[in-house]
Coordinates of C-alpha atoms in Angstrom, one line a residue:
Chain L
M74 CA 30.9 20.3 3.2
A75 CA 29.9 18.1 6.0
P76 CA 27.8 19.8 8.6
Y77 CA 29.9 18.5 11.5
P78 CA 33.7 17.9 11.6
E79 CA 33.0 14.3 12.7
Q80 CA 31.3 13.7 9.4
A81 CA 34.0 15.2 7.2
E82 CA 35.2 13.1 4.3
L83 CA 38.5 11.2 4.8
S84 CA 41.1 11.0 2.1
G85 CA 42.0 7.6 0.7
R86 CA 45.3 7.6 2.6
E87 CA 43.7 8.6 5.9
F88 CA 41.1 5.9 5.4
W89 CA 43.7 3.1 4.8
T90 CA 45.9 4.4 7.6
L91 CA 43.1 4.3 10.1
S92 CA 41.9 0.9 8.9
F93 CA 45.4 -0.5 9.3
L94 CA 45.8 1.1 12.7
G95 CA 42.5 -0.4 13.8
L96 CA 43.6 -3.9 12.8
L97 CA 47.0 -3.4 14.3
M98 CA 45.5 -2.4 17.7
F99 CA 43.2 -5.5 17.6
F100 CA 46.0 -7.9 16.9
G101 CA 48.3 -6.1 19.3
A102 CA 45.8 -6.3 22.1
W103 CA 45.2 -9.9 21.3
S104 CA 48.9 -10.7 21.3
V105 CA 49.6 -8.9 24.5
L106 CA 46.7 -10.6 26.3
A107 CA 47.8 -14.0 25.0
L108 CA 51.4 -13.5 26.0
S109 CA 50.6 -12.0 29.4
G110 CA 49.4 -15.3 30.7
L111 CA 46.2 -13.8 32.1
M112 CA 44.3 -16.3 30.0
P113 CA 45.5 -19.9 29.5
S114 CA 46.9 -20.3 26.0
M115 CA 44.6 -23.3 25.6
F116 CA 41.7 -20.8 25.3
L117 CA 43.5 -17.7 24.0
P118 CA 46.3 -18.8 21.6
T119 CA 48.5 -16.1 20.0
P120 CA 47.6 -14.9 16.5
W121 CA 50.6 -16.7 15.0
A122 CA 49.6 -20.0 16.7
V123 CA 46.2 -19.7 15.0
A124 CA 47.9 -18.9 11.7
E125 CA 50.3 -21.9 12.1
R126 CA 47.3 -24.2 12.9
A127 CA 45.4 -22.9 9.9
V128 CA 48.3 -23.7 7.6
E129 CA 48.7 -27.1 9.3
L130 CA 45.1 -27.9 8.7
T131 CA 45.6 -27.6 4.9
F132 CA 47.8 -30.7 4.8
H133 CA 47.0 -32.4 8.1
P134 CA 43.5 -33.9 8.1
F135 CA 41.3 -33.0 11.0
A136 CA 37.8 -34.5 11.7
G137 CA 38.4 -36.7 8.6
Y138 CA 39.6 -34.2 6.1
T139 CA 41.9 -31.3 5.4
I140 CA 40.4 -27.8 5.8
Q141 CA 40.1 -27.4 2.0
V142 CA 38.0 -30.5 1.7
H143 CA 35.8 -29.3 4.6
L144 CA 35.4 -26.0 2.8
I145 CA 34.6 -27.6 -0.5
S146 CA 32.0 -29.7 1.2
S147 CA 30.5 -26.5 2.8
I148 CA 30.6 -24.6 -0.5
G149 CA 28.8 -27.4 -2.3
R150 CA 26.0 -27.4 0.3
F151 CA 25.9 -23.7 0.1
L152 CA 25.5 -23.6 -3.6
L153 CA 22.7 -26.2 -3.5
G154 CA 20.7 -24.3 -0.9
F155 CA 21.4 -20.9 -2.3
G156 CA 20.7 -22.1 -5.9
L157 CA 17.4 -23.6 -4.8
A158 CA 16.5 -20.3 -3.0
A159 CA 17.3 -18.2 -6.0
A160 CA 15.6 -20.6 -8.4
I161 CA 12.4 -20.6 -6.4
G162 CA 12.5 -17.2 -4.8
V163 CA 13.1 -15.0 -7.9
P164 CA 10.4 -16.4 -10.1
L165 CA 7.9 -16.5 -7.2
G166 CA 8.8 -13.0 -6.2
L167 CA 8.2 -11.7 -9.8
A168 CA 5.0 -13.6 -10.1
M169 CA 3.8 -12.2 -6.8
G170 CA 4.7 -8.7 -8.0
W171 CA 2.4 -9.3 -11.0
F172 CA -0.5 -11.4 -9.7
R173 CA -2.2 -9.7 -6.8
W174 CA -4.0 -12.9 -5.8
L175 CA -0.8 -14.7 -5.5
D176 CA 0.7 -11.9 -3.4
A177 CA -2.4 -12.0 -1.1
A178 CA -2.2 -15.8 -0.9
V179 CA 1.5 -16.1 -0.1
T180 CA 2.5 -13.0 1.9
P181 CA 0.8 -14.0 5.2
L182 CA 2.5 -17.3 5.2
L183 CA 5.9 -15.8 4.5
E184 CA 5.4 -13.2 7.2
A185 CA 4.6 -15.9 9.7
V186 CA 7.6 -18.0 8.8
R187 CA 10.0 -15.1 8.4
F188 CA 10.7 -14.7 12.1
V189 CA 11.8 -18.3 12.5
A190 CA 15.5 -17.8 12.1
P191 CA 17.5 -20.3 10.0
I192 CA 19.1 -21.8 13.2
A193 CA 15.6 -22.4 14.6
W194 CA 14.9 -24.7 11.7
V195 CA 17.8 -27.0 12.6
P196 CA 15.9 -29.5 14.7
F197 CA 13.0 -29.7 12.2
A198 CA 15.4 -30.0 9.3
A199 CA 17.3 -32.8 11.0
L200 CA 14.1 -34.6 11.8
W201 CA 12.7 -34.4 8.3
F202 CA 15.7 -34.4 6.0
G203 CA 18.4 -35.9 8.1
T204 CA 21.9 -34.8 8.7
G205 CA 23.2 -35.7 5.2
I206 CA 22.6 -33.3 2.4
G207 CA 18.9 -32.6 3.0
G208 CA 18.9 -31.0 6.4
P209 CA 21.7 -28.5 5.9
T210 CA 20.3 -27.6 2.4
L211 CA 16.9 -26.7 4.0
I212 CA 18.6 -24.6 6.6
I213 CA 20.6 -22.6 4.0
F214 CA 17.4 -22.3 2.0
T215 CA 15.5 -20.8 4.9
G216 CA 18.2 -18.2 5.2
A217 CA 18.7 -17.4 1.5
F218 CA 15.1 -17.6 0.3
P219 CA 13.5 -14.4 1.9
P220 CA 15.9 -11.8 0.4
A221 CA 15.8 -13.5 -3.0
L222 CA 12.0 -13.4 -3.1
I223 CA 11.5 -10.0 -1.5
N224 CA 13.9 -8.2 -3.8
A225 CA 12.4 -9.8 -6.9
Y226 CA 9.0 -8.9 -5.7
R227 CA 10.0 -5.3 -5.0
G228 CA 11.7 -5.0 -8.3
A229 CA 8.5 -6.2 -10.1
R230 CA 6.3 -3.9 -8.1
F231 CA 8.3 -0.8 -8.8
V232 CA 8.7 -1.3 -12.6
E233 CA 7.6 2.0 -14.3
P234 CA 3.9 1.6 -15.0
R235 CA 4.2 3.1 -18.5
L236 CA 6.5 0.2 -19.5
I237 CA 3.9 -2.3 -18.4
E238 CA 1.2 -0.3 -20.2
A239 CA 3.4 -0.1 -23.3
A240 CA 3.8 -3.9 -23.2
R241 CA 0.1 -4.4 -22.8
T242 CA -0.9 -2.2 -25.7
L243 CA 1.7 -4.1 -27.7
G244 CA -0.3 -7.3 -27.0
A245 CA 1.9 -8.9 -24.4
G246 CA 0.2 -11.4 -22.1
N247 CA 1.1 -12.2 -18.5
W248 CA 4.0 -14.5 -19.4
R249 CA 5.7 -12.0 -21.7
I250 CA 5.2 -9.2 -19.3
I251 CA 6.8 -11.2 -16.5
V252 CA 9.7 -12.5 -18.6
E253 CA 10.3 -9.6 -20.9
V254 CA 9.4 -6.6 -18.8
L255 CA 9.3 -7.3 -15.1
L256 CA 12.4 -9.6 -15.0
P257 CA 14.8 -7.3 -17.0
A258 CA 13.5 -4.2 -15.2
S259 CA 14.1 -5.9 -11.8
V260 CA 17.6 -7.2 -12.5
P261 CA 19.4 -4.7 -10.4
S262 CA 17.0 -5.3 -7.5
I263 CA 17.3 -9.1 -8.0
V264 CA 21.1 -9.1 -8.0
A265 CA 21.2 -6.9 -4.9
G266 CA 18.8 -9.4 -3.2
L267 CA 20.9 -12.3 -4.2
R268 CA 23.9 -10.7 -2.6
I269 CA 22.1 -10.4 0.7
S270 CA 20.7 -13.9 0.1
A271 CA 24.2 -15.4 -0.4
G272 CA 25.5 -13.7 2.7
L273 CA 22.6 -15.0 4.9
G274 CA 22.8 -18.4 3.2
W275 CA 26.5 -18.8 4.0
Q276 CA 25.9 -17.7 7.6
S277 CA 23.1 -20.1 8.0
L278 CA 25.1 -22.9 6.5
I279 CA 27.7 -22.8 9.3
G280 CA 24.9 -22.8 11.9
A281 CA 23.5 -25.9 10.2
E282 CA 26.9 -27.7 10.1
L283 CA 27.5 -27.1 13.7
I284 CA 24.7 -29.5 14.4
V285 CA 23.9 -31.6 11.3
A286 CA 26.8 -32.7 9.2
S287 CA 29.7 -35.1 9.0
S288 CA 31.9 -32.8 7.0
G289 CA 32.2 -29.1 6.4
I290 CA 33.8 -26.2 8.1
G291 CA 31.2 -26.0 10.8
Y292 CA 31.7 -29.7 11.5
L293 CA 35.4 -29.1 11.7
M294 CA 34.8 -26.4 14.3
V295 CA 32.6 -28.5 16.4
K296 CA 35.2 -31.2 16.5
G297 CA 37.8 -28.6 17.3
Q298 CA 35.7 -27.5 20.2
S299 CA 35.2 -31.0 21.6
S300 CA 39.0 -31.6 21.5
I301 CA 39.5 -28.1 23.1
S302 CA 41.6 -27.0 20.2
T303 CA 40.9 -23.2 20.1
T304 CA 43.4 -22.7 17.3
T305 CA 41.3 -25.1 15.1
V306 CA 38.0 -23.3 16.0
M307 CA 39.6 -20.0 15.2
S308 CA 41.0 -21.3 11.9
G309 CA 37.5 -22.3 11.0
M310 CA 36.2 -18.9 11.8
I311 CA 38.9 -17.3 9.6
A312 CA 38.0 -19.6 6.7
I313 CA 34.3 -18.8 7.1
G314 CA 35.0 -15.1 7.0
A315 CA 37.3 -15.4 4.0
V316 CA 34.9 -17.4 1.9
G317 CA 32.0 -15.2 2.9
F318 CA 34.0 -12.2 1.8
A319 CA 35.0 -13.8 -1.4
I320 CA 31.4 -14.7 -2.3
D321 CA 30.3 -11.1 -1.6
V322 CA 33.1 -9.6 -3.7
L323 CA 32.2 -11.9 -6.6
L324 CA 28.5 -11.0 -6.5
R325 CA 29.3 -7.3 -6.1
R326 CA 31.4 -7.5 -9.2
L327 CA 28.6 -9.3 -11.0
Q328 CA 26.2 -6.6 -9.8
R329 CA 28.3 -3.8 -11.2
R330 CA 28.7 -5.6 -14.5
I331 CA 25.0 -6.1 -14.8
E332 CA 24.2 -2.5 -13.9
A333 CA 26.7 -1.3 -16.5
A334 CA 25.3 -3.6 -19.1
S335 CA 21.7 -2.6 -18.6
G336 CA 22.6 1.1 -18.9
I337 CA 21.2 2.0 -15.4
G338 CA 21.8 5.6 -14.3
E339 CA 21.8 6.9 -17.9
Chain U
M104 CA -13.9 0.1 -40.8
S105 CA -11.2 1.5 -38.6
N106 CA -13.1 4.1 -36.6
I107 CA -13.2 5.1 -33.0
I108 CA -16.6 5.9 -31.5
F109 CA -17.2 7.5 -28.1
R110 CA -20.8 7.3 -27.2
Q111 CA -22.0 9.4 -24.2
V112 CA -18.8 8.5 -22.4
S113 CA -18.2 9.7 -18.8
R114 CA -15.4 8.9 -16.4
Q115 CA -15.2 9.7 -12.8
F116 CA -12.2 9.2 -10.6
E117 CA -12.4 8.6 -6.9
H118 CA -10.1 10.4 -4.5
G119 CA -10.5 10.4 -0.8
G120 CA -14.0 9.1 -0.9
K121 CA -15.1 11.9 -3.3
L122 CA -15.9 11.5 -7.0
F123 CA -14.2 13.8 -9.5
P124 CA -15.7 13.9 -13.0
A125 CA -12.9 13.9 -15.6
L126 CA -15.1 13.4 -18.7
A127 CA -18.8 13.9 -19.2
E128 CA -21.2 13.4 -22.1
F129 CA -18.3 12.8 -24.5
D130 CA -19.5 12.0 -28.0
L131 CA -17.1 11.7 -30.8
E132 CA -16.4 9.6 -33.9
V133 CA -13.0 9.5 -35.4
R134 CA -13.7 8.3 -38.9
D135 CA -11.8 5.7 -40.9
R136 CA -8.4 7.2 -41.8
E137 CA -9.1 10.4 -40.2
F138 CA -6.6 12.3 -38.1
V139 CA -8.4 13.9 -35.1
A140 CA -6.5 16.0 -32.5
I141 CA -7.9 16.8 -29.1
V142 CA -6.8 20.0 -27.5
G143 CA -7.8 21.4 -24.1
P144 CA -6.5 22.9 -20.9
S145 CA -4.5 20.6 -18.7
G146 CA -6.7 18.3 -16.6
C147 CA -9.6 18.4 -19.2
G148 CA -9.6 14.7 -19.6
K149 CA -8.0 14.5 -23.0
T150 CA -5.5 11.9 -22.0
T151 CA -8.4 10.0 -20.3
C152 CA -10.1 9.8 -23.8
L153 CA -7.0 8.2 -25.2
R154 CA -6.6 5.8 -22.4
L155 CA -10.2 4.7 -22.8
A156 CA -9.7 4.0 -26.5
A157 CA -6.5 2.2 -25.7
G158 CA -8.2 0.0 -23.1
L159 CA -5.9 1.1 -20.4
D160 CA -8.9 2.7 -18.6
F161 CA -12.6 2.1 -18.7
P162 CA -15.5 4.5 -18.8
S163 CA -17.8 5.0 -15.9
G164 CA -20.7 5.4 -18.3
G165 CA -21.3 5.1 -22.1
S166 CA -19.1 3.1 -24.4
V167 CA -16.0 3.3 -26.5
S168 CA -15.7 1.1 -29.6
V169 CA -12.9 0.7 -32.1
G170 CA -13.7 -0.8 -35.5
G171 CA -17.2 -1.6 -34.3
V172 CA -16.0 -3.6 -31.3
E173 CA -16.3 -2.4 -27.8
V174 CA -12.9 -1.8 -26.1
R175 CA -12.4 -4.3 -23.3
G176 CA -8.6 -4.0 -22.8
P177 CA -5.4 -3.1 -24.5
G178 CA -4.5 -4.7 -27.8
P179 CA -2.0 -4.4 -30.7
E180 CA -4.7 -3.3 -33.1
R181 CA -4.8 -0.1 -31.1
A182 CA -1.2 1.1 -31.0
V183 CA -0.2 3.8 -28.5
V184 CA 2.6 6.3 -28.6
F185 CA 3.3 7.7 -25.2
Q186 CA 4.7 11.1 -24.4
Q187 CA 7.6 9.6 -22.5
F188 CA 8.3 7.1 -25.3
A189 CA 8.1 4.1 -23.0
L190 CA 10.8 2.2 -24.8
F191 CA 12.2 -0.9 -23.1
P192 CA 15.7 0.4 -22.1
W193 CA 17.2 -3.2 -22.1
K194 CA 16.1 -3.9 -25.6
T195 CA 17.8 -2.7 -28.8
V196 CA 15.9 -0.5 -31.3
A197 CA 15.1 -3.5 -33.5
D198 CA 14.0 -5.6 -30.5
N199 CA 11.8 -2.7 -29.2
I200 CA 10.1 -2.6 -32.6
E201 CA 9.7 -6.3 -32.7
F202 CA 8.0 -6.5 -29.3
G203 CA 4.5 -6.1 -30.6
L204 CA 5.0 -8.1 -33.8
K205 CA 5.7 -11.2 -31.6
S206 CA 2.1 -11.1 -30.4
K207 CA 0.8 -11.2 -33.9
G208 CA 2.0 -14.7 -34.8
L209 CA 4.2 -13.7 -37.7
S210 CA 7.1 -15.8 -39.0
A211 CA 10.6 -14.6 -38.0
A212 CA 11.3 -13.7 -41.7
E213 CA 8.2 -11.7 -42.0
R214 CA 8.9 -9.9 -38.7
Q215 CA 12.4 -9.0 -39.9
A216 CA 11.1 -7.7 -43.2
R217 CA 8.6 -5.5 -41.5
I218 CA 11.2 -4.2 -39.1
A219 CA 13.6 -3.4 -41.9
R220 CA 10.9 -1.5 -43.8
Q221 CA 9.9 0.5 -40.8
L222 CA 13.4 1.4 -39.9
E223 CA 13.9 2.7 -43.4
L224 CA 10.6 4.6 -43.3
M225 CA 11.4 6.3 -40.0
G226 CA 15.0 7.1 -40.8
L227 CA 16.3 4.6 -38.3
A228 CA 18.3 2.4 -40.6
G229 CA 21.7 1.8 -39.1
Y230 CA 20.5 2.1 -35.5
E231 CA 19.1 -1.4 -35.2
T232 CA 21.5 -2.5 -32.5
A233 CA 21.5 0.8 -30.5
F234 CA 19.9 1.0 -27.1
P235 CA 17.4 3.7 -26.4
H236 CA 19.7 5.5 -23.9
Q237 CA 22.2 6.0 -26.7
L238 CA 19.7 7.9 -28.8
S239 CA 18.5 11.5 -28.6
G240 CA 14.9 12.2 -27.6
G241 CA 13.8 12.7 -31.1
M242 CA 15.3 9.4 -32.2
Q243 CA 13.7 7.6 -29.3
Q244 CA 10.3 8.9 -30.2
R245 CA 10.9 7.8 -33.8
V246 CA 11.5 4.3 -32.4
A247 CA 8.3 4.5 -30.4
I248 CA 6.4 5.6 -33.5
A249 CA 8.0 2.8 -35.5
R250 CA 7.0 0.3 -32.8
A251 CA 3.4 1.4 -33.2
Y252 CA 3.3 1.7 -37.1
V253 CA 5.0 -1.6 -37.6
L254 CA 2.0 -3.4 -36.2
D255 CA -0.1 -2.0 -39.0
P256 CA -2.7 -1.1 -36.4
M257 CA -6.4 -0.4 -37.0
V258 CA -6.0 2.9 -35.1
L259 CA -3.1 4.9 -33.7
L260 CA -3.4 6.6 -30.4
M261 CA -0.8 9.3 -29.7
D262 CA -0.6 11.0 -26.3
E263 CA 1.3 14.2 -26.6
P264 CA 4.0 12.3 -28.5
F265 CA 6.2 15.4 -29.1
G266 CA 5.6 17.0 -25.7
A267 CA 9.0 15.9 -24.3
L268 CA 11.0 17.1 -27.3
D269 CA 12.8 20.4 -27.9
A270 CA 11.2 22.9 -30.3
Q271 CA 13.4 22.0 -33.3
T272 CA 13.1 18.3 -33.0
R273 CA 9.4 18.7 -32.5
T274 CA 9.0 20.6 -35.7
L275 CA 10.9 18.0 -37.7
M276 CA 8.8 15.2 -36.2
Q277 CA 5.6 17.0 -37.0
E278 CA 6.7 17.3 -40.6
E279 CA 7.6 13.7 -40.6
L280 CA 4.3 12.7 -39.2
V281 CA 2.5 14.7 -41.9
R282 CA 4.6 13.0 -44.5
L283 CA 3.9 9.6 -43.0
S284 CA 0.2 10.1 -42.7
R285 CA 0.0 11.2 -46.4
V286 CA 1.9 8.1 -47.5
N287 CA 0.0 5.8 -45.3
P288 CA -3.2 7.3 -44.0
R289 CA -4.4 6.0 -40.6
T290 CA -7.1 6.5 -38.2
V291 CA -5.3 8.7 -35.6
L292 CA -6.4 10.1 -32.3
F293 CA -3.8 12.6 -31.3
I294 CA -3.7 14.4 -27.9
T295 CA -1.9 17.7 -27.5
H296 CA -2.0 21.0 -25.7
A297 CA -0.2 22.7 -28.6
V298 CA -2.8 24.4 -30.8
E299 CA -0.5 24.9 -33.8
E300 CA 0.5 21.3 -33.7
A301 CA -3.2 20.3 -33.7
V302 CA -4.1 22.5 -36.7
Y303 CA -1.0 21.5 -38.6
L304 CA -1.5 17.8 -38.2
A305 CA -5.2 17.1 -37.9
D306 CA -8.2 16.8 -40.2
R307 CA -10.4 17.9 -37.3
V308 CA -9.5 19.5 -34.0
V309 CA -11.6 18.9 -31.0
V310 CA -11.6 21.6 -28.4
M311 CA -12.4 20.5 -24.9
T312 CA -13.7 22.4 -21.9
R313 CA -12.3 22.4 -18.4
R314 CA -13.1 19.7 -16.0
P315 CA -15.3 17.8 -16.4
G316 CA -14.1 17.6 -20.0
R317 CA -16.8 18.1 -22.5
I318 CA -16.5 18.9 -26.2
R319 CA -16.6 22.7 -26.7
E320 CA -16.3 22.6 -30.4
I321 CA -15.1 20.6 -33.3
I322 CA -13.2 22.5 -36.0
D323 CA -12.9 21.1 -39.5
V324 CA -9.3 21.8 -40.6
R325 CA -9.2 19.5 -43.5
S326 CA -11.6 21.4 -45.8
V327 CA -9.5 24.6 -45.2
R328 CA -6.3 22.8 -45.7
E329 CA -7.4 21.3 -49.0
A330 CA -9.0 24.5 -50.2
E331 CA -5.9 26.5 -49.4
G332 CA -3.4 23.8 -50.6
W333 CA -1.3 23.6 -47.4
D334 CA -0.1 20.1 -48.4
R335 CA 1.7 21.6 -51.4
V336 CA 3.8 23.7 -48.9
E337 CA 6.6 21.7 -47.6
R338 CA 7.8 23.5 -44.6
I339 CA 5.8 23.8 -41.4
E340 CA 6.7 27.5 -40.8
E341 CA 5.4 28.4 -44.2
V342 CA 2.1 26.6 -43.5
M343 CA 1.9 28.4 -40.2
D344 CA 2.3 31.7 -42.0
Q345 CA -0.7 31.2 -44.2
E346 CA -3.6 33.5 -43.4
S347 CA -6.0 30.6 -43.3
F348 CA -3.8 28.8 -40.7
V349 CA -3.5 31.8 -38.5
H350 CA -7.2 32.3 -38.6
L351 CA -8.0 28.8 -37.5
R352 CA -5.3 28.9 -34.8
T353 CA -6.5 32.1 -33.4
G354 CA -10.0 30.9 -33.4
I355 CA -9.0 27.8 -31.3
W356 CA -6.9 29.9 -29.0
K357 CA -9.9 32.1 -28.2
L358 CA -12.0 29.0 -27.5
L359 CA -9.3 27.8 -25.1
R360 CA -8.9 31.2 -23.5
E361 CA -12.6 31.2 -22.6
Q362 CA -11.8 28.2 -20.4
Q363 CA -9.1 30.0 -18.4
T364 CA -11.6 32.2 -16.6

């Protein structure tokens, strides 16, 4: 039993009813405010006007392309930046978890850079890598890299010492210990890290596209803003949310599958 | 020569700026193909002895050598069986057993042949593709022993290998180990706190004192065993019923009891 009534478990039905009510109130308040005329409809369109615009954007090109093409362009950039972050972050994290000297050499640098938010990299990224593919990729990378690295590192550091000792007494060298012991033992931690990494990468991507890009969902939103089309901007926001959610669901499923396959919790 | 020699070995651990001696003036030779068990109260440094021989820890003074070579780190010629099995949970039984073989530069065919032979010997045939968590504790420890034996190591180091097993499984495994060590005698250093286990398995039993661990006495079990013909008795409980066995066991118990006060 929960110690306070406020903390009591909700039944599934109660949960869904309350979730639905919450959403209903939000859209209700939005609709009422939009219809009341207190705010000009140019800035606060009704929910259905946004929905209509979102559908229209799927066949009516805006800022050069339809919304799907903008999305595909964004997802491509995202995959590139996120892929690079995972491909560098995970092996480096594992290696730092094994070699103390590498940990000592790299950690201060990472700590120094960590507080420079991805969005703060935008001007630099644009200067160095341009507004084509390089700049946005770097920005996504800066968002996605730290969790990929940190979780691999933590996973490697918290591997049961006796497994490492067993491997060493069986004659395994550094390479085999990293690949055959640290990596498989850290898989749950790594996948959890990649989930965070993907979320942050996707969020940084939009930030990047707001400034450097000539296509993509962020670019579509900037163009929508400059033509004072609030419905377009909001459509973009919905698309970002939906894709971000889809990425997380996919990775969560992958995480569950991996956890089941590696027999964790048994 | 597959022997283990501890020469004037000491080991201190530092904790909070203070030095705690775990092992002092430790002199012991485990001879070629001899089975030596170390018993002693908890914290007497018996596991430290094993870790020193394994190369997982290093002495503060003196030296440890195996096969005439000073121990400088872990290696597959000194196979270790841990109390908590330490199997790789993401590897199958066969892959766990193969892990050490891969460091030895054998061909894939030779590795497979050795694994098959070992599975047969340890009663693990048919479990090749099982994962450790699908096996009972006793079976898991069989895999761990197979993983050590398959390397054909110079010496076997066993750290309370049956400590985590239930009483029945433990008995079976002890009988098995006796059978195994008669078929294929090895140089074994065996750590345990169970006196009966030590007397049943070992050629010699080393009794240690409380911290810092020193050798209190070394008891020759083998001469008694051979004179009394224990090896002809198949079941462990019958061996343990023999007057000569009871006598040795009680003698060791008394030595250990002295340590309690």
